[in-house]
Short mmCIF file of C-alpha atoms and ligand atoms in Angstrom, two decimals:
data_model
loop_
_atom_site.label_atom_id
_atom_site.label_comp_id
_atom_site.label_asym_id
_atom_site.label_seq_id
_atom_site.Cartn_x
_atom_site.Cartn_y
_atom_site.Cartn_z
CA MET R 1335 66.57 86.05 123.84
CA LEU R 1336 67.49 89.66 123.15
CA ILE R 1337 71.34 89.85 123.31
CA ASP R 1338 73.66 92.87 122.65
CA SER R 1339 76.61 90.97 121.58
CA HIS R 1340 78.92 93.95 121.24
CA CYS R 1341 79.17 97.09 123.41
CA HIS R 1342 81.69 99.10 125.38
CA VAL R 1343 79.64 99.98 128.53
CA LEU R 1344 82.78 101.24 130.46
CA SER R 1345 83.57 104.05 132.70
CA SER R 1346 85.73 105.64 129.95
CA GLU R 1347 82.51 106.09 128.00
CA TYR R 1348 79.77 106.58 130.58
CA ASP R 1349 79.50 108.27 133.98
CA ASN R 1350 77.81 105.31 135.42
CA PRO R 1351 78.05 102.04 133.57
CA ASP R 1352 75.95 100.15 136.19
CA GLU R 1353 72.93 102.44 135.41
CA ILE R 1354 73.25 101.81 131.69
CA ILE R 1355 73.34 97.95 132.30
CA LYS R 1356 70.40 98.11 134.79
CA ASN R 1357 68.37 100.21 132.32
CA ALA R 1358 69.02 97.86 129.43
CA PHE R 1359 67.78 94.84 131.45
CA LEU R 1360 64.61 96.84 132.60
CA ARG R 1361 63.93 97.55 128.95
CA GLY R 1362 63.90 93.94 127.95
CA VAL R 1363 67.61 93.12 126.96
CA ASN R 1364 68.36 89.56 128.30
CA LYS R 1365 72.16 89.48 127.86
CA ILE R 1366 75.06 91.75 127.19
CA ILE R 1367 78.61 91.14 126.07
CA ILE R 1368 80.89 94.05 127.07
CA ASN R 1369 84.06 94.20 124.84
CA GLY R 1370 87.37 95.59 125.96
CA TYR R 1371 89.79 97.00 123.49
CA ASP R 1372 92.94 97.34 125.56
CA LEU R 1373 94.13 96.01 128.89
CA GLU R 1374 92.36 98.56 131.16
CA SER R 1375 88.99 98.26 129.37
CA SER R 1376 89.27 94.43 129.37
CA LYS R 1377 89.90 94.42 133.06
CA GLU R 1378 86.81 96.62 133.69
CA ALA R 1379 84.67 94.46 131.28
CA VAL R 1380 85.61 91.42 133.48
CA MET R 1381 84.79 93.21 136.60
CA LEU R 1382 81.37 94.30 135.38
CA ALA R 1383 80.64 90.81 134.12
CA ASN R 1384 81.33 89.37 137.49
CA ARG R 1385 78.79 91.82 138.95
CA TYR R 1386 75.83 90.68 136.99
CA ASP R 1387 74.64 87.14 135.97
CA ASN R 1388 73.68 88.19 132.41
CA VAL R 1389 76.68 90.41 131.62
CA TYR R 1390 79.66 88.62 129.86
CA ALA R 1391 83.07 89.92 128.85
CA ALA R 1392 85.27 89.78 125.78
CA VAL R 1393 88.91 90.61 126.45
CA GLY R 1394 91.63 91.76 124.02
CA VAL R 1395 93.65 94.45 122.39
CA GLY R 1396 92.11 96.08 119.39
CA PRO R 1397 93.92 97.53 116.35
CA GLU R 1398 93.78 101.10 117.50
CA GLU R 1399 95.70 100.33 120.66
CA VAL R 1400 98.68 98.25 119.29
CA ASN R 1401 101.47 100.92 119.68
CA GLU R 1402 102.00 100.44 123.34
CA VAL R 1403 101.52 96.77 123.59
CA GLN R 1404 104.34 94.87 125.45
CA GLU R 1405 104.58 91.18 126.19
CA GLU R 1406 103.22 91.70 129.72
CA VAL R 1407 99.96 93.13 128.33
CA ILE R 1408 99.65 89.97 126.10
CA LEU R 1409 100.22 87.80 129.24
CA GLU R 1410 97.70 89.75 131.26
CA ILE R 1411 95.08 89.39 128.61
CA SER R 1412 95.79 85.64 128.58
CA CYS R 1413 95.31 85.49 132.37
CA LEU R 1414 92.11 87.49 132.20
CA ALA R 1415 90.63 85.09 129.57
CA ASP R 1416 90.69 82.40 132.34
CA ASN R 1417 87.88 84.20 134.18
CA LYS R 1418 84.65 82.21 134.03
CA LYS R 1419 82.73 85.24 132.69
CA VAL R 1420 85.01 85.78 129.69
CA VAL R 1421 83.27 84.30 126.71
CA ALA R 1422 85.41 85.56 123.85
CA ILE R 1423 88.66 87.28 122.78
CA GLY R 1424 87.62 90.73 121.50
CA GLU R 1425 87.48 93.31 120.27
CA ILE R 1426 90.47 92.37 118.11
CA GLY R 1427 91.27 92.76 114.40
CA LEU R 1428 92.79 94.89 111.86
CA ASP R 1429 92.07 98.48 110.85
CA TYR R 1430 93.77 100.14 107.83
CA TYR R 1431 91.24 102.96 107.57
CA TRP R 1432 93.04 105.69 109.41
CA THR R 1433 96.60 104.54 108.85
CA ASP R 1434 98.28 101.52 107.60
CA GLU R 1435 101.66 102.65 109.15
CA THR R 1436 100.98 100.20 112.08
CA LYS R 1437 100.00 97.45 109.81
CA GLU R 1438 102.79 95.06 110.80
CA LYS R 1439 102.34 95.81 114.51
CA GLN R 1440 98.48 95.33 114.17
CA LYS R 1441 99.04 91.97 112.49
CA ASP R 1442 101.47 90.86 115.16
CA VAL R 1443 99.11 91.72 118.12
CA PHE R 1444 96.07 90.10 116.12
CA ALA R 1445 98.01 86.93 115.69
CA LYS R 1446 98.81 86.90 119.38
CA MET R 1447 95.17 87.46 120.28
CA LEU R 1448 94.12 84.59 117.97
CA LYS R 1449 96.68 82.46 119.62
CA ILE R 1450 95.16 83.12 122.98
CA ALA R 1451 91.74 82.38 121.65
CA LYS R 1452 92.98 79.05 120.39
CA GLU R 1453 94.75 78.14 123.58
CA LYS R 1454 91.68 78.96 125.72
CA LYS R 1455 89.22 77.52 123.18
CA LEU R 1456 87.27 80.73 122.95
CA PRO R 1457 85.60 82.42 120.02
CA VAL R 1458 86.60 85.78 118.75
CA ILE R 1459 84.94 89.09 118.20
CA VAL R 1460 86.55 90.82 115.20
CA HIS R 1461 86.89 94.33 114.04
CA ASN R 1462 87.75 94.81 110.36
CA ARG R 1463 88.02 98.02 108.41
CA GLU R 1464 89.67 98.11 105.00
CA ALA R 1465 91.57 95.04 105.77
CA THR R 1466 89.30 92.16 104.64
CA LYS R 1467 92.00 90.14 102.81
CA ASP R 1468 94.40 90.05 105.82
CA VAL R 1469 91.66 89.48 108.33
CA LEU R 1470 90.22 86.48 106.49
CA GLU R 1471 93.59 85.01 105.88
CA MET R 1472 94.54 85.26 109.48
CA LEU R 1473 91.19 83.89 110.72
CA LYS R 1474 91.49 80.92 108.43
CA ASP R 1475 95.05 80.24 109.53
CA ALA R 1476 93.92 80.25 113.14
CA LYS R 1477 90.78 78.26 112.33
CA ALA R 1478 88.97 80.96 114.41
CA THR R 1479 85.25 81.30 114.80
CA GLY R 1480 82.98 83.97 116.38
CA ILE R 1481 81.39 87.25 115.32
CA MET R 1482 82.49 89.65 112.60
CA HIS R 1483 81.46 92.79 114.36
CA CYS R 1484 79.85 95.74 112.52
CA PHE R 1485 80.01 93.81 109.24
CA SER R 1486 80.54 96.18 106.24
CA GLY R 1487 81.56 93.90 103.50
CA SER R 1488 79.93 92.17 100.46
CA THR R 1489 77.45 89.40 100.56
CA ASP R 1490 80.11 87.08 99.21
CA THR R 1491 82.41 87.94 102.13
CA ALA R 1492 79.49 87.34 104.51
CA LYS R 1493 78.79 83.97 103.05
CA GLU R 1494 82.45 83.00 103.26
CA LEU R 1495 82.55 84.08 106.90
CA ILE R 1496 79.42 82.09 107.65
CA LYS R 1497 81.10 78.97 106.11
CA MET R 1498 83.99 79.52 108.43
CA GLY R 1499 81.49 79.52 111.36
CA PHE R 1500 81.19 83.21 111.99
CA LEU R 1501 78.00 85.16 112.76
CA ILE R 1502 77.51 88.47 111.00
CA GLY R 1503 77.31 91.32 113.56
CA VAL R 1504 74.67 93.81 112.63
CA GLY R 1505 74.07 97.04 114.49
CA GLY R 1506 72.74 100.57 114.11
CA VAL R 1507 74.27 101.07 110.77
CA VAL R 1508 71.47 98.90 109.25
CA THR R 1509 69.05 101.73 110.19
CA PHE R 1510 70.94 104.46 108.44
CA LYS R 1511 69.78 105.84 105.17
CA ASN R 1512 72.97 105.04 103.30
CA ALA R 1513 73.06 101.39 104.43
CA LYS R 1514 72.14 99.89 101.03
CA LYS R 1515 75.03 97.44 101.01
CA LEU R 1516 74.35 96.11 104.52
CA VAL R 1517 70.57 95.91 103.86
CA ASN R 1518 71.30 93.64 100.95
CA VAL R 1519 73.59 91.40 103.00
CA VAL R 1520 70.94 91.16 105.74
CA LYS R 1521 68.28 90.15 103.12
CA GLU R 1522 70.59 87.51 101.50
CA ILE R 1523 71.73 85.69 104.61
CA SER R 1524 69.74 83.55 107.02
CA ILE R 1525 68.63 85.14 110.35
CA ASP R 1526 70.32 82.17 112.03
CA ASN R 1527 73.72 83.63 110.93
CA ILE R 1528 73.15 87.13 112.38
CA SER R 1529 74.06 88.47 115.83
CA LEU R 1530 72.59 91.72 117.16
CA GLU R 1531 74.77 94.45 118.55
CA THR R 1532 74.95 98.14 119.41
CA ASP R 1533 78.68 98.96 119.67
CA SER R 1534 77.60 101.47 122.41
CA PRO R 1535 78.44 104.32 122.86
CA TYR R 1536 78.85 104.50 119.04
CA LEU R 1537 76.67 103.94 115.99
CA THR R 1538 73.32 104.84 117.53
CA PRO R 1539 70.38 103.47 115.52
CA GLU R 1540 67.80 105.84 113.84
CA PRO R 1541 65.79 107.68 114.99
CA TYR R 1542 68.38 108.57 117.73
CA ARG R 1543 71.45 108.84 115.50
CA GLY R 1544 73.67 111.63 116.81
CA THR R 1545 72.98 110.79 120.40
CA LYS R 1546 74.95 108.40 122.73
CA ASN R 1547 74.08 104.80 122.13
CA ASP R 1548 73.28 102.13 124.86
CA PRO R 1549 72.47 98.46 124.83
CA SER R 1550 68.69 99.04 125.31
CA LYS R 1551 68.60 100.34 121.72
CA VAL R 1552 69.53 96.91 120.35
CA ILE R 1553 65.73 96.41 120.00
CA LEU R 1554 65.77 98.99 117.11
CA VAL R 1555 68.25 96.83 115.26
CA ALA R 1556 65.99 93.76 115.70
CA GLU R 1557 62.97 95.71 114.49
CA LYS R 1558 64.82 96.97 111.37
CA ILE R 1559 66.01 93.48 110.46
CA ALA R 1560 62.55 92.12 110.95
CA SER R 1561 61.04 94.59 108.52
CA LEU R 1562 63.82 94.02 105.93
CA LYS R 1563 63.28 90.23 106.05
CA GLY R 1564 59.57 90.42 106.33
CA ILE R 1565 59.53 88.32 109.56
CA ASP R 1566 58.29 88.89 113.05
CA LYS R 1567 60.44 90.85 115.52
CA SER R 1568 60.10 87.86 117.95
CA GLU R 1569 61.66 85.61 115.33
CA VAL R 1570 64.63 87.88 114.94
CA ILE R 1571 65.01 88.13 118.77
CA ASN R 1572 64.78 84.32 119.21
CA LYS R 1573 66.96 83.04 116.36
CA THR R 1574 69.76 85.69 116.89
CA GLY R 1575 69.53 84.96 120.57
CA VAL R 1576 70.02 81.17 120.03
CA ALA R 1577 72.84 81.76 117.56
CA VAL R 1578 74.80 83.95 120.03
CA ALA R 1579 74.02 81.91 123.15
CA SER R 1580 75.26 78.75 121.53
CA LYS R 1581 78.33 80.17 119.98
CA PHE R 1582 79.38 81.82 123.19
CA ASP R 1583 78.06 79.29 125.59
CA LEU R 1584 75.92 81.95 127.49
NI1 NI J 2189 83.45 98.02 119.15
#
């Protein structure tokens, strides 16, 4: 089963998200998880998920959107999480790359998102940039499980996350020329612990880097992983599909 476990197919990014979704299914994608990153995008992800059998939603407030977050927003996310097509709390996490000025606010919102996940017994889809120590600590405290989206860490960190029950999210970056570190991680860990993703509209795989990404391109990620691990493309598709479908109850 070919699954794009992380994308943002939303009207803020595309003129016609429905067209993007239908095209992905026509091109062999079986299931898509659309991730919100704030209240508006989370609402739209749920709406789209309810329109298609094989589209699911993750709802949450991400680290870049924490400044305006009030208690009502947290409550609304919690209500959205009760929708039957919501399979995860995401995209949530910490990002100290651009600024760590909002560090405390980010941690506060992340903790509240992890609490919702725990209450609703949902896995999480986590964004981490330059914040590995804090992210791991908070995930462990919350006993959370799910996907570490767009993994960019070391093999040791990947193995630690796998022990905690996380899948390692691998997307278009693995096809880039400078992806040595990620290539090594992919070679070192089992295919059963990897989830495929696009992060559309971002991080378009080669040879389309520089153009707008969409979930149909997840096949290019599967092909690259197959060649790196010396296994068949169908094995990558089947095993990552089983891993994601069982983790998120798809
Ligand atoms: Ni994302």
